[in-house]
Each structure stands twice: as C-alpha cells, then as structure tokens.
Amino acid sequence: MDLVTPSIGLIFWTTLAFVVLLVLLRKFAWKPILTAVNEREETISNAMNAAEEAKKEMANLTASNERLLNEAREERDALMKEAREMKAEIVAKAKEEAQGEGEKMIANAKATIEMERKSAIADLKNQVAALSIDIAEKVVKGTLTGDDKQKALVNELVEEVNLN
Amino acid sequence: MFKKTSLLTIVFAVSILFAKSSAPAVSENNSETKKSESYNPVPMIMHHIADAHEIHFWGEGENSVSIPLPIILWTNNGLVSFMNSEFHHDDEGHHVVEKKGMKFAKAHGKIYYANENADSHGSYISHDEKGHSQNAKPLDFSITKSVVGIFVTMIILLLVFTSVARSYKTNGGIPKKLTGWMEPLVVFVRDDIAKENIGEAKYKKFVPFLLSIFFFILVLNILGLTPLGFNVTGNIAVTLVLALVSLFVTLKSANKNYWGHIFNPPVPAALKPIMIPIEIVGIFTKPFALMIRLFANITAGHIVILSLISLIFVAQAGSGTGMAWSVSPAAFALTLFIFVLEVLVAFLQAYIFTLLTALFVGMSVEEHH
C-alpha cells in the first residue's frame, strides 16, 4: 500500500517548508495584517463611541439649557410673588399703623377736650359763684349783716348746683 | 463569481486535454495489438495520485514530456544527488544509474539499490511473487513533484500575503484589490475559527498558526485542481506532518486542566482504569482523524475525476472511437460537476482542518470552571 505509506523525504520537506513558511508569514504577513485590521477596527469603534458620546453630550446640553431656562422662569415667578406679598404686607402694615395713630390722636383729642371742658366748667363755676355772690351781695346787701355766714350759705348752694 | 467558475472550467478543460493526450497512447497501442483487451484506468490514476520524481505532462516511456526533478539520496556512502532525467523515463528498473560506486534503479516511482545483473525481464530489481520489490532502498530526500508543489505554495503565500501586508501601509489601512479578497478570509479565520473555538482570552497567540495552516492547505488543495498534476494534500506524508504540527501545538499549549482531564478524569474511581487509556488514545486519534480526513477527501476527489475521464478511454478500448465520442459528453458533464464539487471541497477541507485544530487547541487551553 504505497498510497498510505508516508515517505520520509516528503515528511522532511513538508516539515521544513511548513515551519519556514510559518515563521516567515508570521513575521512578514500575519503580524502586519492583523495589526492593521485591529487598528482599523479600533479606530472605527472609537469613532462610533465618540459619535455616541457627542450625541449624549448634545442631549445633555439641550437638557441643561432647558433646565436653566426653567430655573430662571421659576426664580422670576418666585421673585414676583415675593414682591407682591411684600407690597401687600407693607400696605396692610401702613394701614394698621395709620389706624392706630388715628385712634390714639382721637383719644388724645378726647382727653384734651374733656380736660378743657372740666377746667372750663370749674372756671365757669368760680365765675358763677363770684357772679352769684356779687348778685346776691347786691341783692341782699342790706338785709344781711354777717358777711361770712351768707358767703358760706351761698357756697353751699353753689356746690349743690354743680353743673354737669 | 461567474468569472471564477468560467476560469475553472477552462482550467479543467485544459486538464482534460492533457489527460487525453497522455492516456490514449496506451489504449491505442493496446487496441492495435489486442483489440479485445479493455483499458485499465487504475495504473494511470495511481500514477497521478502518487508522488513522482518528475512533473509529467504527456507521452509515455521514452516519448514522455516532463520536467525532471533532482533526486537526493541518503545512501550507505552518504549524500548522492542527480537529475531524474538520468533514468531516461525508466520506471521499471531497467535503467541503472551509477553514482559514488553505487548502482540505482527506479521502479514505480521509487529508487532502489540495483542488482549486479538484470533478470529475465531486463529489470535490475528483484520482485517476490506478489510483485513487491525486494531490493534495499536508500533514504529518498528528493525534490519530488509534491515538494515542488509545496515550494510553489510557499512562494504564492509569501508573495500574496507580504503584498497584502504592504498594501495596508500604502493604502492607509483600507483594503483594496487583492487585500479586499484576502482580508475577509483572514478575518474569518481569526473570528469564526480562532476566537470562536479557543476563546476571547487566549486566541490571539494561535491566529498566525491557524492562518498559516488554513492557507497552506487551501492553496495546496487548489493547486491539486490545476492541470499541473499535483496531489499534495492527497499525500499521506503531507497530511501526517500537518496533523503532527496540529498535535504539537495542542500539546505544547496544554494546561494543567487538560492533563487533569486525561490522567484524572472526573469519573467514579472504578471507571478510571477504563477512562484513562481511552483519554490517552484520544490524544492521538484526533490528529490521526485529521490526517486521514484530508488525505482521503482530496485523494478521493482526484480518483473520481480521473475515473470519470477514464470512462472515455474505457469506452474506446471496449467499443471503439465512436462509442468514446458518445460517452464523452456525459463523462465531461459528470467530471465538471465533480470538479466544481472539488472546488468546494478544497475550501471545506482547509476550513475543517483549521477548525478542528482550533477546537483541539481550545480544549487544551480551556480553564477549569
């Protein structure tokens, strides 16, 4: 069976040729080819990643713009609300104060009026007394001897006539 | 694709022409002398399948047209070398070549130490009853047809892939022309053979080896389909070496886990005496199957194609030239069909050999899990 009997010469040459081929191809063909293919694959995947990143960045940017705008809007609204509240508060306070002041002034005026009235009445009493005495003196000047008794009597009368 | 097939058809048609011009010489001689004798295609087929010391184109005997190849012998007296043409196309031990005081004769493509005197048939080689040569043989390290085929393959691979490697530099990493054709194959071997079977972590180291063995087998397979008459991957010595290389790489990269599976398989203790020998035998059956598969597939393809072509000459020897002409179209169509199938087989066998090698390497580097 020549067909299935390996010949030593061919074994030798095949081994030698394959080993040499393997060494040469590894160095001069497979290494540069695989390196080039790998590099290109890496470049492509990097580029795609970068594009994806950029897309995300854009989305982020848009989102953050939107957020900033919303924030600004909210802040404005808050400020306006605050201002309105402050205004209302000030007005209310002013009103309250004005009212208090007015009441105080009215009270003061009333007190002053009362005092004035009292003093006027006292004054009036004195003058009425003096006048009454004068009148009575003139009326009863001859009829009455003792001046003091009569005076005391008159005062007593005047006290009773206390004007209200 | 169409271009390729049509090219192969032309190549094939030319190969038929060669076959035609070489085979009828025998059949015509036979039909002239003994009209009834049928044409036996076996010697022609076996002659083609076997390795030779020449690249034979056409013609028989003294009229052969062939390229003689150098014969290199390691003899009892050291290295001897001469051209095959010194045998004058003799392949039956009739012609003796004398070198360094030793006599050599050639029979059936093999070189023997010649006898002092020729026998009754004029042969300087003695045969036993079964026709086997009994003479001693020097170790034959000749540059045979298959060795030439291997050298041609080496040159093709080196030229193609160094130019592919260069093209990346000149084209800025963009595959163009030849590179565009080769890169998918390279990436296929890397991703679908190496990465798939060895694993993401360890495949890188083996890619150059797998690529080399894949393209080596592929180009040799395709070379076998050309009309030059090479049958390199259909030679058991070549597939033996390739299988041994595969075994060597597998065992060299084998880790503890792999050896553990062989010498301490995870089976009940009672089964170990059975399992361990099976596992040890398994180390060698895998490359053995690789060797036989490639050899048998390629050789079978060659035998089928040559048999179908021989149908024409069988018909001629049996029923005359008219019959040969009427058989030709059917034989041609069948041959064409098988030939196209063989193109597929050329790729398939290169793929299977590489795939299984990657699988075995993958098993030997697999980590325990």
Short mmCIF file of C-alpha atoms in Angstrom, two decimals, chain B residues 1-347:
data_model
loop_
_atom_site.label_atom_id
_atom_site.label_comp_id
_atom_site.label_asym_id
_atom_site.label_seq_id
_atom_site.Cartn_x
_atom_site.Cartn_y
_atom_site.Cartn_z
CA MET B 1 -18.28 34.54 -9.16
CA PHE B 2 -19.17 33.68 -12.73
CA LYS B 3 -15.76 34.79 -13.87
CA LYS B 4 -14.16 32.42 -11.40
CA THR B 5 -16.22 29.42 -12.42
CA SER B 6 -15.57 30.02 -16.07
CA LEU B 7 -11.87 30.25 -15.33
CA LEU B 8 -12.02 26.94 -13.53
CA THR B 9 -13.88 25.43 -16.44
CA ILE B 10 -11.10 26.48 -18.78
CA VAL B 11 -8.50 25.12 -16.40
CA PHE B 12 -10.45 21.92 -16.24
CA ALA B 13 -10.88 21.67 -19.99
CA VAL B 14 -7.15 22.06 -20.42
CA SER B 15 -6.60 19.34 -17.84
CA ILE B 16 -8.79 17.01 -19.87
CA LEU B 17 -6.72 17.77 -22.95
CA PHE B 18 -3.61 16.74 -21.06
CA ALA B 19 -5.27 13.60 -19.82
CA LYS B 20 -6.48 12.77 -23.31
CA SER B 21 -3.10 13.24 -24.86
CA SER B 22 -1.38 11.08 -22.28
CA ALA B 23 -3.84 8.22 -21.88
CA PRO B 24 -4.67 7.25 -25.48
CA ALA B 25 -1.05 6.40 -26.12
CA VAL B 26 -1.56 3.31 -24.00
CA SER B 27 -5.02 2.44 -25.20
CA GLU B 28 -4.16 2.83 -28.86
CA ASN B 29 -1.17 0.56 -28.51
CA ASN B 30 -3.32 -1.94 -26.70
CA SER B 31 -6.15 -1.79 -29.25
CA GLU B 32 -3.72 -2.29 -32.10
CA THR B 33 -2.14 -5.38 -30.65
CA LYS B 34 -5.05 -6.92 -28.73
CA LYS B 35 -8.36 -5.47 -29.84
CA SER B 36 -10.36 -7.25 -27.17
CA GLU B 37 -8.28 -6.11 -24.18
CA SER B 38 -10.07 -3.50 -22.10
CA TYR B 39 -8.42 -0.33 -20.85
CA ASN B 40 -7.45 -0.46 -17.19
CA PRO B 41 -7.50 3.06 -15.74
CA VAL B 42 -6.06 2.08 -12.35
CA PRO B 43 -2.35 2.44 -13.20
CA MET B 44 -2.90 5.85 -14.75
CA ILE B 45 -4.91 7.02 -11.73
CA MET B 46 -2.43 5.60 -9.23
CA HIS B 47 0.41 7.14 -11.18
CA HIS B 48 -1.28 10.52 -10.91
CA ILE B 49 -2.13 10.15 -7.22
CA ALA B 50 1.37 9.04 -6.27
CA ASP B 51 4.33 11.31 -5.84
CA ALA B 52 6.90 11.38 -8.65
CA HIS B 53 10.44 12.47 -9.42
CA GLU B 54 9.29 14.47 -12.44
CA ILE B 55 6.46 16.71 -13.46
CA HIS B 56 4.92 14.70 -16.25
CA PHE B 57 2.91 16.43 -18.99
CA TRP B 58 2.23 13.90 -21.73
CA GLY B 59 3.68 10.95 -23.61
CA GLU B 60 4.71 7.52 -22.42
CA GLY B 61 8.07 5.86 -21.93
CA GLU B 62 10.88 7.38 -23.99
CA ASN B 63 8.44 9.86 -25.57
CA SER B 64 7.40 11.41 -22.25
CA VAL B 65 7.47 15.17 -21.99
CA SER B 66 8.22 16.08 -18.43
CA ILE B 67 10.30 18.31 -16.21
CA PRO B 68 12.92 16.19 -14.47
CA LEU B 69 13.41 16.92 -10.79
CA PRO B 70 16.53 16.49 -8.69
CA ILE B 71 16.95 13.23 -6.82
CA ILE B 72 18.65 13.48 -3.45
CA LEU B 73 19.51 10.20 -1.71
CA TRP B 74 21.00 9.46 1.66
CA THR B 75 22.88 6.27 0.91
CA ASN B 76 25.28 3.96 2.68
CA ASN B 77 28.05 6.15 1.28
CA GLY B 78 26.49 9.50 2.18
CA LEU B 79 24.59 12.01 0.12
CA VAL B 80 24.06 11.33 -3.58
CA SER B 81 22.27 13.64 -5.95
CA PHE B 82 21.45 13.57 -9.65
CA MET B 83 18.65 14.55 -12.00
CA ASN B 84 15.76 12.19 -12.65
CA SER B 85 16.44 12.54 -16.38
CA GLU B 86 19.40 10.18 -15.89
CA PHE B 87 16.88 7.36 -15.62
CA HIS B 88 15.69 8.18 -19.16
CA HIS B 89 11.99 7.91 -18.20
CA ASP B 90 12.53 4.34 -16.99
CA ASP B 91 10.21 3.33 -14.16
CA GLU B 92 10.60 -0.45 -14.23
CA GLY B 93 14.15 -0.93 -13.00
CA HIS B 94 15.62 -1.33 -16.49
CA HIS B 95 18.00 1.57 -16.39
CA VAL B 96 20.80 1.77 -13.87
CA VAL B 97 22.42 4.98 -12.72
CA GLU B 98 25.83 4.65 -11.11
CA LYS B 99 26.99 7.21 -8.53
CA LYS B 100 29.77 7.01 -5.94
CA GLY B 101 30.26 3.37 -6.86
CA MET B 102 26.64 2.52 -6.11
CA LYS B 103 24.03 1.48 -8.64
CA PHE B 104 20.45 2.76 -8.51
CA ALA B 105 17.35 1.71 -10.40
CA LYS B 106 13.84 3.12 -10.28
CA ALA B 107 10.56 1.21 -10.24
CA HIS B 108 7.07 2.65 -9.63
CA GLY B 109 8.47 6.00 -8.60
CA LYS B 110 10.82 4.52 -6.01
CA ILE B 111 14.59 4.30 -6.10
CA TYR B 112 16.34 1.06 -5.14
CA TYR B 113 19.89 -0.21 -4.93
CA ALA B 114 20.18 -2.08 -8.24
CA ASN B 115 21.24 -5.71 -8.59
CA GLU B 116 24.51 -6.55 -10.34
CA ASN B 117 22.71 -8.23 -13.20
CA ALA B 118 19.34 -7.83 -14.87
CA ASP B 119 16.73 -10.56 -14.54
CA SER B 120 14.95 -12.22 -17.45
CA HIS B 121 12.68 -9.12 -17.88
CA GLY B 122 15.67 -6.81 -18.03
CA SER B 123 14.97 -5.44 -14.52
CA TYR B 124 17.77 -4.80 -12.05
CA ILE B 125 15.31 -5.08 -9.17
CA SER B 126 14.19 -8.43 -7.76
CA HIS B 127 10.49 -8.98 -7.07
CA ASP B 128 8.69 -11.52 -4.94
CA GLU B 129 5.66 -13.48 -6.18
CA LYS B 130 3.29 -10.60 -5.38
CA GLY B 131 5.38 -8.18 -7.41
CA HIS B 132 6.82 -6.31 -4.43
CA SER B 133 10.37 -5.09 -4.83
CA GLN B 134 12.82 -6.79 -2.53
CA ASN B 135 15.83 -4.58 -3.01
CA ALA B 136 17.07 -2.24 -0.32
CA LYS B 137 16.23 1.45 -0.67
CA PRO B 138 18.34 4.49 0.16
CA LEU B 139 16.55 7.23 2.10
CA ASP B 140 14.93 9.40 -0.55
CA PHE B 141 15.03 13.14 0.17
CA SER B 142 14.37 14.10 -3.44
CA ILE B 143 12.70 17.28 -4.54
CA THR B 144 9.67 15.37 -5.80
CA LYS B 145 6.57 16.71 -7.54
CA SER B 146 4.86 17.21 -4.18
CA VAL B 147 7.87 19.05 -2.78
CA VAL B 148 7.79 21.33 -5.81
CA GLY B 149 4.07 21.85 -5.13
CA ILE B 150 4.85 22.80 -1.54
CA PHE B 151 7.57 25.22 -2.66
CA VAL B 152 5.22 26.77 -5.21
CA THR B 153 2.62 27.15 -2.45
CA MET B 154 5.19 28.76 -0.17
CA ILE B 155 6.12 31.25 -2.85
CA ILE B 156 2.48 32.03 -3.66
CA LEU B 157 1.60 32.52 0.02
CA LEU B 158 4.64 34.66 0.72
CA LEU B 159 4.09 36.84 -2.35
CA VAL B 160 0.36 37.24 -1.77
CA PHE B 161 0.42 37.93 1.94
CA THR B 162 3.51 40.12 2.10
CA SER B 163 1.96 42.26 -0.63
CA VAL B 164 -1.31 42.30 1.31
CA ALA B 165 0.62 43.33 4.42
CA ARG B 166 2.36 46.11 2.47
CA SER B 167 -0.88 47.33 0.93
CA TYR B 168 -2.21 48.34 4.34
CA LYS B 169 0.66 50.75 4.73
CA THR B 170 0.37 52.22 1.24
CA ASN B 171 -3.43 52.45 1.27
CA GLY B 172 -3.71 53.78 4.80
CA GLY B 173 -5.38 50.69 6.24
CA ILE B 174 -8.07 50.46 3.57
CA PRO B 175 -8.32 47.02 1.93
CA LYS B 176 -8.22 47.32 -1.86
CA LYS B 177 -7.93 44.82 -4.71
CA LEU B 178 -6.13 41.65 -3.54
CA THR B 179 -6.33 42.76 0.10
CA GLY B 180 -10.06 43.14 -0.29
CA TRP B 181 -10.27 39.49 -1.32
CA MET B 182 -7.91 38.15 1.32
CA GLU B 183 -8.98 40.17 4.33
CA PRO B 184 -12.41 38.52 4.71
CA LEU B 185 -10.69 35.12 4.78
CA VAL B 186 -8.14 36.31 7.33
CA VAL B 187 -10.84 37.87 9.50
CA PHE B 188 -12.94 34.73 9.08
CA VAL B 189 -10.12 32.54 10.39
CA ARG B 190 -9.48 34.98 13.21
CA ASP B 191 -13.07 35.50 14.34
CA ASP B 192 -15.01 32.41 13.35
CA ILE B 193 -12.30 29.81 13.79
CA ALA B 194 -9.80 31.08 16.36
CA LYS B 195 -11.89 33.35 18.59
CA GLU B 196 -14.92 31.07 18.45
CA ASN B 197 -13.13 27.86 19.45
CA ILE B 198 -10.20 29.00 21.59
CA GLY B 199 -11.91 31.78 23.47
CA GLU B 200 -11.58 35.54 23.74
CA ALA B 201 -8.78 35.37 26.30
CA LYS B 202 -6.22 33.17 24.54
CA TYR B 203 -6.97 33.05 20.83
CA LYS B 204 -4.55 35.77 19.73
CA LYS B 205 -1.43 33.65 20.16
CA PHE B 206 -2.75 30.97 17.79
CA VAL B 207 -4.09 33.12 14.98
CA PRO B 208 -0.85 33.21 12.91
CA PHE B 209 -0.51 29.42 13.15
CA LEU B 210 -4.14 28.81 12.20
CA LEU B 211 -3.92 31.28 9.32
CA SER B 212 -0.77 29.60 8.03
CA ILE B 213 -2.23 26.10 8.17
CA PHE B 214 -5.52 27.25 6.60
CA PHE B 215 -3.96 28.99 3.63
CA PHE B 216 -1.28 26.31 3.23
CA ILE B 217 -3.92 23.59 2.88
CA LEU B 218 -6.22 25.79 0.81
CA VAL B 219 -3.58 26.70 -1.78
CA LEU B 220 -2.31 23.12 -1.96
CA ASN B 221 -5.88 21.87 -2.45
CA ILE B 222 -6.44 24.35 -5.25
CA LEU B 223 -3.05 23.52 -6.75
CA GLY B 224 -4.26 19.92 -6.87
CA LEU B 225 -7.16 21.03 -9.05
CA THR B 226 -4.93 22.62 -11.69
CA PRO B 227 -3.84 20.54 -14.67
CA LEU B 228 -0.27 20.51 -13.39
CA GLY B 229 -0.99 17.17 -11.78
CA PHE B 230 -0.13 17.96 -8.18
CA ASN B 231 -1.70 15.88 -5.45
CA VAL B 232 0.00 17.25 -2.36
CA THR B 233 -2.75 17.35 0.27
CA GLY B 234 -3.81 13.95 -1.06
CA ASN B 235 -0.45 12.58 0.03
CA ILE B 236 -0.40 10.90 3.42
CA ALA B 237 3.07 12.21 4.29
CA VAL B 238 1.91 15.82 3.93
CA THR B 239 -1.27 15.33 5.94
CA LEU B 240 0.76 13.39 8.51
CA VAL B 241 3.06 16.35 9.01
CA LEU B 242 0.14 18.78 9.22
CA ALA B 243 -1.61 16.56 11.75
CA LEU B 244 1.60 16.25 13.78
CA VAL B 245 2.01 20.03 13.75
CA SER B 246 -1.56 20.31 15.00
CA LEU B 247 -0.84 17.74 17.73
CA PHE B 248 2.40 19.51 18.67
CA VAL B 249 0.69 22.88 19.04
CA THR B 250 -2.15 21.32 21.02
CA LEU B 251 0.14 19.53 23.46
CA LYS B 252 2.59 22.40 23.75
CA SER B 253 -0.14 24.81 24.82
CA ALA B 254 -1.97 22.27 27.01
CA ASN B 255 -2.51 23.40 30.60
CA LYS B 256 -2.96 21.53 33.88
CA ASN B 257 -6.71 21.30 33.38
CA TYR B 258 -6.22 19.42 30.08
CA TRP B 259 -3.77 16.90 31.53
CA GLY B 260 -6.02 16.58 34.57
CA HIS B 261 -8.89 15.56 32.33
CA ILE B 262 -6.73 12.87 30.78
CA PHE B 263 -4.91 11.39 33.77
CA ASN B 264 -7.55 12.12 36.39
CA PRO B 265 -10.87 12.28 34.56
CA PRO B 266 -13.86 13.43 36.62
CA VAL B 267 -15.49 9.99 36.77
CA PRO B 268 -16.07 7.47 39.59
CA ALA B 269 -12.85 5.75 40.67
CA ALA B 270 -13.97 2.39 39.30
CA LEU B 271 -14.19 3.82 35.78
CA LYS B 272 -10.74 5.40 35.84
CA PRO B 273 -8.83 2.30 34.66
CA ILE B 274 -11.05 2.36 31.57
CA MET B 275 -11.23 6.10 31.03
CA ILE B 276 -7.54 6.94 31.35
CA PRO B 277 -6.38 4.68 28.48
CA ILE B 278 -9.29 5.93 26.37
CA GLU B 279 -8.28 9.54 27.04
CA ILE B 280 -4.64 8.79 26.21
CA VAL B 281 -5.63 7.12 22.96
CA GLY B 282 -7.92 10.10 22.33
CA ILE B 283 -4.90 12.43 22.23
CA PHE B 284 -3.68 10.61 19.14
CA THR B 285 -6.95 9.70 17.43
CA LYS B 286 -7.79 13.36 16.92
CA PRO B 287 -4.75 14.22 14.75
CA PHE B 288 -5.00 10.78 13.16
CA ALA B 289 -8.52 11.61 12.03
CA LEU B 290 -7.28 14.97 10.75
CA MET B 291 -4.60 13.21 8.72
CA ILE B 292 -6.96 10.63 7.21
CA ARG B 293 -9.79 13.09 6.55
CA LEU B 294 -7.74 15.49 4.47
CA PHE B 295 -5.82 12.75 2.65
CA ALA B 296 -8.93 10.72 1.86
CA ASN B 297 -11.05 13.66 0.74
CA ILE B 298 -8.50 15.05 -1.66
CA THR B 299 -7.35 11.69 -2.98
CA ALA B 300 -10.93 10.53 -3.45
CA GLY B 301 -11.74 13.67 -5.40
CA HIS B 302 -8.78 13.09 -7.71
CA ILE B 303 -9.68 9.43 -8.18
CA VAL B 304 -13.31 10.24 -9.01
CA ILE B 305 -12.36 12.91 -11.57
CA LEU B 306 -9.74 10.69 -13.22
CA SER B 307 -12.12 7.72 -13.24
CA LEU B 308 -14.81 9.74 -14.97
CA ILE B 309 -12.34 10.90 -17.60
CA SER B 310 -11.13 7.31 -17.97
CA LEU B 311 -14.69 6.30 -18.90
CA ILE B 312 -13.97 7.74 -22.34
CA PHE B 313 -10.92 5.53 -22.84
CA VAL B 314 -12.63 2.50 -21.35
CA ALA B 315 -15.38 3.01 -23.92
CA GLN B 316 -12.83 3.44 -26.70
CA ALA B 317 -10.94 0.29 -25.77
CA GLY B 318 -14.17 -1.64 -25.42
CA SER B 319 -16.35 -0.38 -28.28
CA GLY B 320 -14.21 1.82 -30.48
CA THR B 321 -13.77 5.55 -31.06
CA GLY B 322 -17.44 6.13 -31.94
CA MET B 323 -18.51 4.97 -28.52
CA ALA B 324 -15.79 7.09 -26.93
CA TRP B 325 -17.25 10.18 -28.62
CA SER B 326 -20.78 9.40 -27.49
CA VAL B 327 -19.66 8.76 -23.92
CA SER B 328 -17.57 11.94 -23.81
CA PRO B 329 -20.39 14.49 -23.16
CA ALA B 330 -21.74 12.52 -20.19
CA ALA B 331 -18.26 11.92 -18.82
CA PHE B 332 -17.41 15.57 -19.32
CA ALA B 333 -20.61 16.76 -17.60
CA LEU B 334 -20.08 14.45 -14.65
CA THR B 335 -16.44 15.45 -14.39
CA LEU B 336 -17.39 19.11 -14.47
CA PHE B 337 -19.91 18.53 -11.71
CA ILE B 338 -17.37 16.68 -9.54
CA PHE B 339 -14.76 19.29 -10.35
CA VAL B 340 -16.95 22.13 -9.10
CA LEU B 341 -17.67 19.99 -6.05
CA GLU B 342 -13.92 19.58 -5.58
CA VAL B 343 -13.51 23.36 -5.55
CA LEU B 344 -15.96 23.41 -2.67
CA VAL B 345 -14.11 20.52 -1.01
CA ALA B 346 -10.81 22.40 -1.38
CA PHE B 347 -12.20 25.22 0.76
#
